[in-house]
Coordinates of C-alpha atoms and ligand atoms in Angstrom, one line a residue:
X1 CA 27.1 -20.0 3.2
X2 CA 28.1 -17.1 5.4
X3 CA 25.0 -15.6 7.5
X4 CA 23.9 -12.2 6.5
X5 CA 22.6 -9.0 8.5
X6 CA 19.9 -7.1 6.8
X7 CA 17.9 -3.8 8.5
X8 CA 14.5 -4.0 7.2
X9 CA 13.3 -0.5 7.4
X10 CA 9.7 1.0 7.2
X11 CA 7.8 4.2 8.5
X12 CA 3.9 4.5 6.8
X13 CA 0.8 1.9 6.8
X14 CA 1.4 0.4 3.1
X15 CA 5.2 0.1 3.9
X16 CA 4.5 -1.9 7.3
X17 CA 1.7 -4.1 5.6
X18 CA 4.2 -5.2 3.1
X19 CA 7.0 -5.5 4.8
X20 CA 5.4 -7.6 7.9
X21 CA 5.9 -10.9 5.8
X22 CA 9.1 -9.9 4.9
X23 CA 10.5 -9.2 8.3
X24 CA 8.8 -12.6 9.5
X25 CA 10.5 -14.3 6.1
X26 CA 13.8 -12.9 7.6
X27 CA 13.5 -13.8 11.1
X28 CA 12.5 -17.3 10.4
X29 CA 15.6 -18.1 7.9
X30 CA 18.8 -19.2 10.1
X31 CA 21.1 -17.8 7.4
X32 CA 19.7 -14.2 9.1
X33 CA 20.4 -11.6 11.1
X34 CA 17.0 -9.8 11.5
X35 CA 17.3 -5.8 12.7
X36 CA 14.0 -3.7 12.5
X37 CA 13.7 0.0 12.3
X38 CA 11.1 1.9 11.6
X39 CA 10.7 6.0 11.2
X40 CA 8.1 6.6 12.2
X41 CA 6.9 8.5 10.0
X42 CA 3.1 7.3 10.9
X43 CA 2.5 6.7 14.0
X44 CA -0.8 5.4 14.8
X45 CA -1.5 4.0 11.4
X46 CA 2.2 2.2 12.3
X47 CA 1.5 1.3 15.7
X48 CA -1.5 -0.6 14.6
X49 CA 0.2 -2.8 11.6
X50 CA 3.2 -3.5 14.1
X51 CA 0.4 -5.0 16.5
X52 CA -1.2 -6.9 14.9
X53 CA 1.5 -8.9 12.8
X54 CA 3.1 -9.0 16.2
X55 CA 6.6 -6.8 14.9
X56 CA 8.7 -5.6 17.1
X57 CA 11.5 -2.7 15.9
X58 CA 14.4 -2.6 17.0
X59 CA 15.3 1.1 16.7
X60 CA 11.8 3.5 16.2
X61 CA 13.4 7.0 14.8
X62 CA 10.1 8.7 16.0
X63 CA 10.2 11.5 12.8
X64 CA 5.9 12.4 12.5
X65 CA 4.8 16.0 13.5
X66 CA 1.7 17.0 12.8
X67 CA 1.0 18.1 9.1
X68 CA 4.3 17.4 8.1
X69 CA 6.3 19.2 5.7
X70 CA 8.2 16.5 2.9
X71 CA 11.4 18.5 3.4
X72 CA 11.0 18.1 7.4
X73 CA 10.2 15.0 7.3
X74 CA 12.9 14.0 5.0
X75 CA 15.5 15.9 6.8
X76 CA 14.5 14.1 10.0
X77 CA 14.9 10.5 8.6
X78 CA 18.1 11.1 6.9
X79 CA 19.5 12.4 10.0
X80 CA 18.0 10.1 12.8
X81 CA 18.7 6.4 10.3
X82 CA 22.5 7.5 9.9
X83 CA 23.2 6.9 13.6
X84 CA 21.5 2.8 13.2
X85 CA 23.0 2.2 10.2
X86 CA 26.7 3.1 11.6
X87 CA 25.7 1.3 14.1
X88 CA 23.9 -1.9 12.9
X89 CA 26.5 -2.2 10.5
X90 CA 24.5 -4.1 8.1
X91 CA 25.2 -6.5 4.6
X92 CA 22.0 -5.2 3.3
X93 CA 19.5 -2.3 4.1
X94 CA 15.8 -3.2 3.1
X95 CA 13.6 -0.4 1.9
X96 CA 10.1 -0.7 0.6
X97 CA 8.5 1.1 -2.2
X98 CA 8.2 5.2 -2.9
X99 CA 8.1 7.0 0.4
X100 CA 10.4 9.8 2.5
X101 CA 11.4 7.1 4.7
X102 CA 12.6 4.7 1.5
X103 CA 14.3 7.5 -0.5
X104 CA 15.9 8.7 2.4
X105 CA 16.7 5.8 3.6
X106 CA 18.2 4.4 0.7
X107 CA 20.4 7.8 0.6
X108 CA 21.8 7.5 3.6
X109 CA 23.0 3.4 3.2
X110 CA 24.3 4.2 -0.5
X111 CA 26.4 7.4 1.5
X112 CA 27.7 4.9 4.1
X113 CA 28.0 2.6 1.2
X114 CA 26.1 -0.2 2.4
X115 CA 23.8 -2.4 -0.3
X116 CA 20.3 -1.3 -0.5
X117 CA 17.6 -3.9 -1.8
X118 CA 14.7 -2.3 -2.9
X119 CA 11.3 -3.9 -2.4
X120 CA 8.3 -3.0 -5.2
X121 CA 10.9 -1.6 -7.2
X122 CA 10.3 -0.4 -10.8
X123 CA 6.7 0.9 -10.6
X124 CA 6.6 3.7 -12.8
X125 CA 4.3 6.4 -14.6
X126 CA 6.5 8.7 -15.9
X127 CA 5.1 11.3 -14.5
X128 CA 7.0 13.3 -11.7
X129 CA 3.5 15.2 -10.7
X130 CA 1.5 12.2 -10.3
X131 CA 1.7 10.6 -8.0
X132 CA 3.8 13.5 -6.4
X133 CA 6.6 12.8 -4.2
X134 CA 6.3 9.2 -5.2
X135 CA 7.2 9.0 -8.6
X136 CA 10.8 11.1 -7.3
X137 CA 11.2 8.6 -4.4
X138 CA 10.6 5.3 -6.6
X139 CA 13.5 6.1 -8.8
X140 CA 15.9 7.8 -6.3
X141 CA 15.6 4.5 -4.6
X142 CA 16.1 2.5 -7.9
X143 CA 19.1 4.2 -9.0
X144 CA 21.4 3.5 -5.7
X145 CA 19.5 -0.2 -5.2
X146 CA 22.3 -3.3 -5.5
X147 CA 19.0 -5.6 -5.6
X148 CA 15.5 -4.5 -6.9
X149 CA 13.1 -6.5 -6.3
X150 CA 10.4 -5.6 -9.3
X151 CA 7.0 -7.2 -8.2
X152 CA 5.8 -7.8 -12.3
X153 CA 7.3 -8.7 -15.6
X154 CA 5.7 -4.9 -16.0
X155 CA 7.7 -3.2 -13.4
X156 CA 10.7 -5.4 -14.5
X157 CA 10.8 -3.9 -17.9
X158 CA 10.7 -0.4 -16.8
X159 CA 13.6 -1.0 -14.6
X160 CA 15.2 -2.5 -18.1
X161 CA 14.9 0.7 -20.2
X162 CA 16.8 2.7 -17.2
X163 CA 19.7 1.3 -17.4
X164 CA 20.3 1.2 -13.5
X165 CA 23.0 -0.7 -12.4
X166 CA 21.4 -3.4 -9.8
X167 CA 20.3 -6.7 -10.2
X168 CA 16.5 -7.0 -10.9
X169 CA 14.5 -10.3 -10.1
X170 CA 10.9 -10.2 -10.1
X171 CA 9.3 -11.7 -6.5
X172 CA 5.5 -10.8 -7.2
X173 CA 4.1 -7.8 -4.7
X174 CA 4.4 -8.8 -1.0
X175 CA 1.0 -7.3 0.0
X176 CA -0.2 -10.6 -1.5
X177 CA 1.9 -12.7 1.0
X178 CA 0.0 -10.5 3.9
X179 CA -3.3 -10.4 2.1
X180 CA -2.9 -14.0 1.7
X181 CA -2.0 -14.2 5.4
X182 CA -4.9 -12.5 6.6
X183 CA -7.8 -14.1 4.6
X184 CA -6.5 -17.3 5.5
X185 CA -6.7 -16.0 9.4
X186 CA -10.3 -14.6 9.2
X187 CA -11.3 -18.0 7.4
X188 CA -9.6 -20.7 9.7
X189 CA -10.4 -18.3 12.9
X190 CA -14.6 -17.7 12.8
X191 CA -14.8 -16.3 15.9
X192 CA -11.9 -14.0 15.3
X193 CA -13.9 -13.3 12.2
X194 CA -16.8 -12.8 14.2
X195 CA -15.1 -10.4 16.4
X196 CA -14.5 -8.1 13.4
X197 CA -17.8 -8.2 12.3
X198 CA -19.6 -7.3 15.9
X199 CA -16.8 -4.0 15.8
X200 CA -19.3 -3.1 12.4
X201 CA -23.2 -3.5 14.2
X202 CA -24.3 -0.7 12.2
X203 CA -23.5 -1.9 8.8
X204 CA -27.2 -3.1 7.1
X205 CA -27.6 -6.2 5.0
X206 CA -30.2 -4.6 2.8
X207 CA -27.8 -2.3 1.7
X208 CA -25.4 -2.3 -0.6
X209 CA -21.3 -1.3 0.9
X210 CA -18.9 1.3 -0.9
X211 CA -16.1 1.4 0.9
X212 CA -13.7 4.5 0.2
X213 CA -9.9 5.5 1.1
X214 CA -8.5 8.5 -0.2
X215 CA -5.1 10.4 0.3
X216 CA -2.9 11.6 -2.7
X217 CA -1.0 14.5 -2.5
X218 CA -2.5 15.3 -5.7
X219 CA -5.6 15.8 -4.9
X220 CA -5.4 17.7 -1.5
X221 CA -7.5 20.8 -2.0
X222 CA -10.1 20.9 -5.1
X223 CA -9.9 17.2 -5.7
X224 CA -10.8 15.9 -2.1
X225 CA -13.9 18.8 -2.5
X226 CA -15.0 16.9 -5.8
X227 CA -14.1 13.4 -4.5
X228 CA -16.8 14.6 -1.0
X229 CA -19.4 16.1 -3.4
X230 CA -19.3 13.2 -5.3
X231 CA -20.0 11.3 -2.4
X232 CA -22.2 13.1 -1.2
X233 CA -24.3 12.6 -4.4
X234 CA -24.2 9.3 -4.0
X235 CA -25.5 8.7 0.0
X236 CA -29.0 9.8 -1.5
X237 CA -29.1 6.6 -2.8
X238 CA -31.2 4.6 -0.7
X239 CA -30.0 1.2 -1.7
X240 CA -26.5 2.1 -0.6
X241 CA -24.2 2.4 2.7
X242 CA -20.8 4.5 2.4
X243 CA -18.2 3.1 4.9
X244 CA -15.1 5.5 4.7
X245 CA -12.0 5.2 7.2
X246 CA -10.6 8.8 6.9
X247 CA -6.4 8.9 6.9
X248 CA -4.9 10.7 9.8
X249 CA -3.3 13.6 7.3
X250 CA -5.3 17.2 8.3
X251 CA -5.0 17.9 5.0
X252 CA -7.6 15.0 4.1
X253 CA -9.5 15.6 7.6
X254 CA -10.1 18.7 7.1
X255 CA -12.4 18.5 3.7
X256 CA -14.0 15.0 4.3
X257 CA -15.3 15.2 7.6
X258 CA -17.0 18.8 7.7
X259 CA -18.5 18.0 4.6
X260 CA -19.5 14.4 4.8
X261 CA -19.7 14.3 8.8
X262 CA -23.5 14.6 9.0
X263 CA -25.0 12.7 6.3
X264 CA -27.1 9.1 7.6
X265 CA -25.9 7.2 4.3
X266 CA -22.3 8.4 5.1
X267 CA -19.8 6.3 7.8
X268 CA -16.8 8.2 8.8
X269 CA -14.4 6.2 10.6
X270 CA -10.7 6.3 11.6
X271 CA -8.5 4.5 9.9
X272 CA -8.8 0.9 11.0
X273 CA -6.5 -2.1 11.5
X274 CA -5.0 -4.2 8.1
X275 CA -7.8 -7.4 9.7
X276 CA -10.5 -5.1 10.1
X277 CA -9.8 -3.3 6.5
X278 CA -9.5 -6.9 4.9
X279 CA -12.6 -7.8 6.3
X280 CA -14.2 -4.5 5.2
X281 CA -12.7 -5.4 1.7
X282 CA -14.3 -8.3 1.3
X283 CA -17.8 -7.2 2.5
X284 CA -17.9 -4.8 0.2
X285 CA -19.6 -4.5 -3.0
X286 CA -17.1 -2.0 -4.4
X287 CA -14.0 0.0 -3.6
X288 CA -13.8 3.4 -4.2
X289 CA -9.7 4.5 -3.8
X290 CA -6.4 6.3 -4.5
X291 CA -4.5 4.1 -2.8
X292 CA -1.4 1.9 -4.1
X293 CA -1.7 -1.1 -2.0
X294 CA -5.9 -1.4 -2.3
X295 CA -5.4 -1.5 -6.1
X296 CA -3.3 -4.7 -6.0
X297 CA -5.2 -6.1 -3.4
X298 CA -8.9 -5.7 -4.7
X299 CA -8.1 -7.9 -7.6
X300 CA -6.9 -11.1 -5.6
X301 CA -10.4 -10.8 -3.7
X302 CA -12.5 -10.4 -6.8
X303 CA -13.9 -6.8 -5.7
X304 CA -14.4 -4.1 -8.3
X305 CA -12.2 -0.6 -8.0
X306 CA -12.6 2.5 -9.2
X307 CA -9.4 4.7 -8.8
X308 CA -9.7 8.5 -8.0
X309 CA -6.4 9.2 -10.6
X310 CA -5.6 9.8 -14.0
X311 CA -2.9 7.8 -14.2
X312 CA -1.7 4.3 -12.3
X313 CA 2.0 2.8 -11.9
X314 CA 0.2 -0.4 -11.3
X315 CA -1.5 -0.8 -15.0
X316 CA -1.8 -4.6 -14.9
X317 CA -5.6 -4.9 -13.2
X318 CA -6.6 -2.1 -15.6
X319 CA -5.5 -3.6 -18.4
X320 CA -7.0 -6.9 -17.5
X321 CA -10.4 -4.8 -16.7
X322 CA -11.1 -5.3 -13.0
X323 CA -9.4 -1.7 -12.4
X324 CA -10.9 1.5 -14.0
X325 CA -9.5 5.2 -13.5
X326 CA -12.2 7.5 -12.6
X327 CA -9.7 10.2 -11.5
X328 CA -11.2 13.1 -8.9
X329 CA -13.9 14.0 -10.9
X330 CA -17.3 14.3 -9.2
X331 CA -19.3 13.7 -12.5
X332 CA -17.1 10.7 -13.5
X333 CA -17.0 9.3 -10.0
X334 CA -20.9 9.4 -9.5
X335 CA -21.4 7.4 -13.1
X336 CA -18.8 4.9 -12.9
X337 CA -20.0 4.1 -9.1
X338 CA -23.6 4.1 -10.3
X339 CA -23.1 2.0 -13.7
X340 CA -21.3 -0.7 -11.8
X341 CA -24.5 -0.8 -9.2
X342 CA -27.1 -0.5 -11.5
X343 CA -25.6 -2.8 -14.5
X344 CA -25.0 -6.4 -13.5
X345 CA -23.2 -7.3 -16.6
X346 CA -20.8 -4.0 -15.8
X347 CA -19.9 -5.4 -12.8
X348 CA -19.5 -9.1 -13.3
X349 CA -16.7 -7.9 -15.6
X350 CA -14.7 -6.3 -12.8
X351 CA -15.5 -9.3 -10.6
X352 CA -13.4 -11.6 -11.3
X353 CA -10.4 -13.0 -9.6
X354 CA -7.0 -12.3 -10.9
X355 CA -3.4 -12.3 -10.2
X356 CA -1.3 -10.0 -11.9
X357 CA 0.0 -9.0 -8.6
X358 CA 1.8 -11.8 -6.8
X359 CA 0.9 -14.9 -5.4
X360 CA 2.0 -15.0 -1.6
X361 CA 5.5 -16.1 -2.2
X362 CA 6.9 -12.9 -2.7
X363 CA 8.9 -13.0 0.8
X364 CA 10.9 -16.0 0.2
X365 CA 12.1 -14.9 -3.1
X366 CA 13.6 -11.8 -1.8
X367 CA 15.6 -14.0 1.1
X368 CA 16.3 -16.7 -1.3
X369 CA 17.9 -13.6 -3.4
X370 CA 19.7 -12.2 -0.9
X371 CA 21.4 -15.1 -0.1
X372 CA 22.1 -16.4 -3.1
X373 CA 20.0 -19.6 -3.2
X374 CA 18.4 -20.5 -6.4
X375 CA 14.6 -19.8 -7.1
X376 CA 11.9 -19.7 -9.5
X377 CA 10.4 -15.9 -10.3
X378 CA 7.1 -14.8 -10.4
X379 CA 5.1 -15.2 -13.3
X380 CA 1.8 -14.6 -14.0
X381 CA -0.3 -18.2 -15.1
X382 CA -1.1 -15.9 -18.9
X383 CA 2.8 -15.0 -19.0
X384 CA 3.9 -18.9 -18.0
X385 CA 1.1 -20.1 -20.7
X386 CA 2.9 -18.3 -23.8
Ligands
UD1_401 C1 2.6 9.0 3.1 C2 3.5 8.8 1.9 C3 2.7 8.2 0.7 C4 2.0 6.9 1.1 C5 1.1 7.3 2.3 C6 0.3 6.1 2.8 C7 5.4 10.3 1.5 C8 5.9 11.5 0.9 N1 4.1 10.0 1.4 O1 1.7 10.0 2.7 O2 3.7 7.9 -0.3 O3 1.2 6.5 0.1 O4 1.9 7.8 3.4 O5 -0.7 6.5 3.7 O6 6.2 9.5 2.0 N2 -0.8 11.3 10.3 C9 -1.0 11.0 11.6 N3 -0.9 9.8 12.1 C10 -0.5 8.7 11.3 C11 -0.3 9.0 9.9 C12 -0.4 10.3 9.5 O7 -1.4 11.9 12.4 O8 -0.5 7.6 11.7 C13 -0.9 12.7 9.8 C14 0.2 13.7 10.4 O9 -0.3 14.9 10.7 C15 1.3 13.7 9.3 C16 0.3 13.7 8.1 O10 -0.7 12.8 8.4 O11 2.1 14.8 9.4 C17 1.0 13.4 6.8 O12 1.7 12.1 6.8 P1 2.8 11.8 5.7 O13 3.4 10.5 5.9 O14 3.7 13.0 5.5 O15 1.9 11.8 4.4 P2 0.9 10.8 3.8 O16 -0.2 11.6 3.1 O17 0.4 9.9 4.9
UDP402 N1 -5.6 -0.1 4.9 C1 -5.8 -0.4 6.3 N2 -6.7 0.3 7.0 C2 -7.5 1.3 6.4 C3 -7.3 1.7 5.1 C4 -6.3 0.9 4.3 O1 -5.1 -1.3 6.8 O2 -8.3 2.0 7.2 C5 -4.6 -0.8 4.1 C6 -5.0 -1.3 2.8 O3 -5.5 -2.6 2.8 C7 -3.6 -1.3 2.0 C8 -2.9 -0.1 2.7 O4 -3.5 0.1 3.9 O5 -2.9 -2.5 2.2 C9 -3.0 1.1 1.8 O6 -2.5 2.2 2.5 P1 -2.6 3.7 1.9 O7 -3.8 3.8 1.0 O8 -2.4 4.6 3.0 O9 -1.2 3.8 1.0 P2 -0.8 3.4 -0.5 O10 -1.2 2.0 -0.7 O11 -1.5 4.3 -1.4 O12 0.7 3.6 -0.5

């Protein structure tokens, strides 16, 4: 078997978190060629996944200004990855999911007609507003993809009614490999574990944890007012503790912390590092969230979410009931948080462990697919049992 050269290429937080297993998959495999580029397109919330899973890039395209514009920003990676892929030359470019960095990305490769493989393909919710870019970017990429890589027999079967012209094999989500990854490091390390818990001194056992990420497009405006009045209803709660690491976009900043900044109940934070946010996860009694990646990951860890949207690509935890849609709604927020506090049987329900997601073998599936090796796809134990 001939060896292969694959650019692996990334730019935001989620995209790094998933892709760090990926890369290490890669670089571990002798049939591989590893090359690493990243946009950019975060840079702090970058800089701190490439630390601590050790990554180094190979080419950094260094797009992020300050409150981006999507057509900047898009213009910028387009024009700064054609340059490394001329010159990488790869078999394969590896793009991840439904950002600027992977649509453009996967642009440029399919203009310089190179294959494009794209990871956490086939998410879907059919509608182009929400979320906005992402539902654009998720099947831009899909259309010029030679490989997708669909995380769930869900995801595949979207991909199926398309009628796209690349090969689909379903891997299971690789944020399970690196959630996986990471438990399994804060449980054989205890005094790295430690560590990560003396960073939080102020967190009191008496009190119960929410612990909140927000930063759709969609809601920037009205719906991050309602999402930080609904919080705000809920700090005069004395039997509760809001932890809350505010993303880096202005547009987020610039509601959450003047309103929210003062209140006892209420801790503001920056965004913190994938251990530190793992560990957060699992100390907490619920998850409050519009995030992609925290809706697949809650599940595996048994912790109940509540997501501030209407509607979900990632319908499998909701289905099974350990997911519920809340949207940005300050009413619906405050009583969904509040019944699953106040109503043990309401929250046992969402408590429980599942695995719709992946099971931390994601990775080698998408390198044994490249290659050309046989493998066994992911299925889900209620999908093998029928
Ligand atoms: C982006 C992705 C979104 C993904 C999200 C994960 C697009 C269009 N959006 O949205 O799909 O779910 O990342 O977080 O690709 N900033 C910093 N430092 C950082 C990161 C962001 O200062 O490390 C600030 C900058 O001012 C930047 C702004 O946030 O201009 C917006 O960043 P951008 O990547 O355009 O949008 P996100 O909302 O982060
Ligand atoms: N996350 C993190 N630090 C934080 C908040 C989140 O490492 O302070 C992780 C989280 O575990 C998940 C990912 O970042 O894996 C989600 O990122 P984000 O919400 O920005 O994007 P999305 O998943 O919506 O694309």
């Amino acid at each position: 078997m001939s060896r292969i050269k694959v650019l692996t290429i990334f730019g935001t937080r989620p995209e790094a978190i998933k892709m760090a297993p990926l890369v290490c998959a890669l670089q571990a495999d002798p049939q591989v060629e590893s090359v690493v580029c990243v946009t950019g397109q975060h840079r702090e919330m970058l800089d701190q996944v490439m630390q601590l899973f050790a990554l180094r890039a190979d080419f950094d395209l260094e797009v992020m200004v300050p409150d981006q514009t999507l057509n900047g920003l898009f213009a910028r990676v387009i024009d700064r990855i054609d340059g490394v892929i001329a010159q990488v030359r790869p078999d394969f470019v590896l793009v991840h999911g439904d950002t600027s960095s992977a649509s453009a990305c996967a642009l440029a490769a399919f203009h310089r007609r190179i294959r494009v493989g794209h990871v956490e393909a086939g998410l879907r919710t059919g509608d182009l507003e929400r979320p906005f870019p992402e539902e654009m970017n998720r099947r831009v990429v899909d259309v010029v993809s030679d490989f997708m890589f669909a995380p769930t027999q869900t995801s595949r079967h979207n991909l199926l009614t398309e009628n796209l012209s690349g090969k689909i094999v379903v891997t299971g989500n690789t944020v399970i490999d690196a959630l996986a990854m990471t438990t399994e490091r804060l449980k054989t390390d205890p005094a790295l574990a430690d560590q990560v818990k003396a960073r939080y001194p102020w967190i009191d056992a008496q009190r119960k944890v929410l612990l909140v990420t927000g930063h759709r497009r969609e809601s920037f405006g009205e719906g991050f007012v309602n999402i930080s009045d609904a919080l705000a209803d809920l700090a005069e709660r004395p039997d509760l503790q809001i932890i809350y690491p505010v993303h880096l976009n202005p547009q987020v900043r610039g509601i959450v912390m003047p309103r929210l900044g003062d209140l006892p109940n209420v801790h503001l934070i920056d965004p913190v590092d994938y251990l530190d946010f793992v560990w957060l996860m699992q100390r907490a009694d619920l998850i409050l969230t519009d995030s992609g990646g925290v809706q697949e990951e809650a599940p595996y860890l048994g912790k109940p979410v509540l997501v501030m949207r209407d509607v979900t690509e990632r319908p499998e935890a909701v289905q099974a009931g350990t997911v519920a849609l809340v949207g940005a709604d300050r009413r619906r927020i405050h009583q969904a948080v509040a019944r699953l506090l106040d109503d043990e049987s309401s929250a046992a329900g969402f408590q429980r462990r599942i695995n719709p997601y992946g099971d931390g073998r994601a990775c080698g599936r998408i390198v044994s697919a490249l290659l050309g090796r046989t493998f066994e796809e992911f299925s889900t134990a209620a999908e093998r049992a029928v």
